[in-house]
XYZ file of C-alpha atoms in Angstrom:
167
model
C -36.734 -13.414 -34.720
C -40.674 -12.156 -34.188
C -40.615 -14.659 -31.526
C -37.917 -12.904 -29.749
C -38.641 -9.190 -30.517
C -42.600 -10.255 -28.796
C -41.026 -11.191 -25.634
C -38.998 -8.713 -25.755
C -42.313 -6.357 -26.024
C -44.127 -8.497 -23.284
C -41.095 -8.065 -21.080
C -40.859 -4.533 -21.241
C -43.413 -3.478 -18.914
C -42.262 -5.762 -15.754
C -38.750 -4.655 -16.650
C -39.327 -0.838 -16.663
C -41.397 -0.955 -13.442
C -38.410 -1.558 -11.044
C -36.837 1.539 -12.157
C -36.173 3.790 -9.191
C -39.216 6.545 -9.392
C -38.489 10.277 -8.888
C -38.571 9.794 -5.415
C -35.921 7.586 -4.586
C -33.610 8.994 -7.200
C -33.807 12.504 -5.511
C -32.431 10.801 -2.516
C -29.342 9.439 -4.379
C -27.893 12.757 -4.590
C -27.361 15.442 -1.856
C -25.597 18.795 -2.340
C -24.388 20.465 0.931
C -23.345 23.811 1.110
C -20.000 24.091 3.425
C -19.475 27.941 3.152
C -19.999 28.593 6.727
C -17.535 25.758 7.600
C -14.582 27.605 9.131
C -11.562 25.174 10.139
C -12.525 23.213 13.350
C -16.015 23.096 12.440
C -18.301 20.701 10.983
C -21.570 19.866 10.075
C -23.863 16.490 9.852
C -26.087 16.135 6.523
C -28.320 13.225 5.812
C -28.365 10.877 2.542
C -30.162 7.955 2.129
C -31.557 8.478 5.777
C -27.620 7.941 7.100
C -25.814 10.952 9.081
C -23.248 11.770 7.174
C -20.410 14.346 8.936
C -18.762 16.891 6.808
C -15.393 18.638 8.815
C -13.815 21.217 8.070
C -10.260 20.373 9.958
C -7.776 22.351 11.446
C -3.977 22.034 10.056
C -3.620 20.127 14.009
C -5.749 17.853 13.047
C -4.673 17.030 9.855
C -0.798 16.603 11.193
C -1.861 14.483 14.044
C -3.651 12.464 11.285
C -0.657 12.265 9.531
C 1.572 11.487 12.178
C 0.030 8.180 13.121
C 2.157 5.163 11.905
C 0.199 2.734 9.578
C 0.882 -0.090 11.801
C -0.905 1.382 14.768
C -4.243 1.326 12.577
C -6.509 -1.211 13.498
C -8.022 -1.072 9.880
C -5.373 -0.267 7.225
C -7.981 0.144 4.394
C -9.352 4.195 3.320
C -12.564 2.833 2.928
C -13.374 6.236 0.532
C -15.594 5.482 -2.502
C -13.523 7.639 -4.499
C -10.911 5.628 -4.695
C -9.546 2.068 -5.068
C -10.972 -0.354 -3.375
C -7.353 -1.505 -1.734
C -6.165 1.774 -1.054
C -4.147 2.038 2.324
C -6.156 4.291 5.024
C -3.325 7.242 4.866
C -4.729 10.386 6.113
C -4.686 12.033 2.138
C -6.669 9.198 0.567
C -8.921 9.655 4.157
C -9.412 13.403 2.992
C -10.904 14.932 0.139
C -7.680 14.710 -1.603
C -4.800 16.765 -2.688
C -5.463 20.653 -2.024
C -8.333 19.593 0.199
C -7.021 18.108 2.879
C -8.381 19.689 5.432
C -11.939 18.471 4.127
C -13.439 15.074 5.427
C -16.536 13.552 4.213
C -17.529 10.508 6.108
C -20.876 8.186 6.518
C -21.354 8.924 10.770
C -22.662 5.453 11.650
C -20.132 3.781 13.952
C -18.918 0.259 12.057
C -19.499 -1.442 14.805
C -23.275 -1.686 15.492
C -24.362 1.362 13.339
C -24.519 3.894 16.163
C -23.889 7.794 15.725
C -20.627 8.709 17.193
C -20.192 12.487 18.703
C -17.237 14.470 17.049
C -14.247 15.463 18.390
C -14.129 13.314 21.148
C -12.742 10.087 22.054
C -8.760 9.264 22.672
C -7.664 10.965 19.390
C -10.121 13.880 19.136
C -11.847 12.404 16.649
C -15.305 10.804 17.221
C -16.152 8.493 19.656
C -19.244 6.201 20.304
C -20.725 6.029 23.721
C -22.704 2.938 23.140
C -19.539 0.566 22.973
C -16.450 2.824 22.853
C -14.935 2.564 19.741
C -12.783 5.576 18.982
C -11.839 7.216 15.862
C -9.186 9.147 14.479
C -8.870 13.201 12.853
C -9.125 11.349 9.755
C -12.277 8.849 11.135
C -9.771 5.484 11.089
C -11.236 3.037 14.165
C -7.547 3.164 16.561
C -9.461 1.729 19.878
C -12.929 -0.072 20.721
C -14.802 -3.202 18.984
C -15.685 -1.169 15.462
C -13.880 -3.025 12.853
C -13.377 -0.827 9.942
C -13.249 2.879 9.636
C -15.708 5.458 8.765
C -16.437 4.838 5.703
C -16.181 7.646 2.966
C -19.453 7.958 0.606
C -19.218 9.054 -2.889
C -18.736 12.647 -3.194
C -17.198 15.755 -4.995
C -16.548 19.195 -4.626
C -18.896 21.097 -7.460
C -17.924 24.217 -6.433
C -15.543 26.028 -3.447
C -18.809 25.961 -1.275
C -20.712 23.051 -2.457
C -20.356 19.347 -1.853
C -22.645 16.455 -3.736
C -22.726 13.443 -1.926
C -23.891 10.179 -3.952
């Protein structure tokens, strides 16, 4: 029992060394302040040095979203950390979720080669990249182009009316 307890004391120093120092954990978390966001507008933030677009969409957008048959989507998963894994990519478990539709949090690095796509542009008013063509959806599902999956969705929630955390 000694025997384990000293390596146990030994170990402890290498062990607590690869914690994450102050640094990097204030770069796990990002709170973004979305007050000025009127509908149709839309802001990029950064976290963990990725562009990550926050729109506010209009009630167009989000029916056209909804509109689109699942079949026609190239990738059928929602790809939103907030949720299962396996969830289908409907345009509600796209969003921010029931009552909060018309918000959309998404990680703006194309999933084909990692390029930034511009917003509300493309085929489907969405975003589109110029460096291959993929083209996204209102709801940032790949419909047309090489990108394989959709946006995806980071971690994030609403802490207040104004204020998003991301991570």
């Amino acid at each position: 029992m000694a025997g384990v307890v000293g390596a146990g004391a030994l170990a402890w120093p290498f062990i607590d060394q690869m914690r994450p120092d102050a640094s990097t954990l204030a770069l796990a978390t990002v709170e973004v302040d979305i007050s000025s966001l009127q509908p149709g507008m839309s802001l990029t933030a950064k976290w963990r040095g990725k562009p990550i677009f926050i729109r506010n969409r209009t009630p167009e957008e989000i029916e056209a979203a909804k509109a689109v048959p699942m079949v026609d989507l190239k990738d059928p998963v929602a790809r939103n950390a907030n949720i299962a894994a396996d969830a289908p990519a409907t345009d509600t478990d796209r969003s921010a979720g029931a009552g909060k539709e018309n918000w959309i949090v998404m990680v703006g690095s194309c999933t084909h080669l990692g390029c930034v796509p511009l917003g509300q542009q493309g085929d489907f008013g969405g975003w589109f990249c110029p460096c291959h063509g993929s083209h996204y959806d209102t709801a940032g599902r790949i419909r047309k182009g090489p990108a394989p999956e959709n946006l995806h969705i980071p971690t994030f929630q609403f802490i207040s009316d104004t204020m998003i955390r991301i991570g």
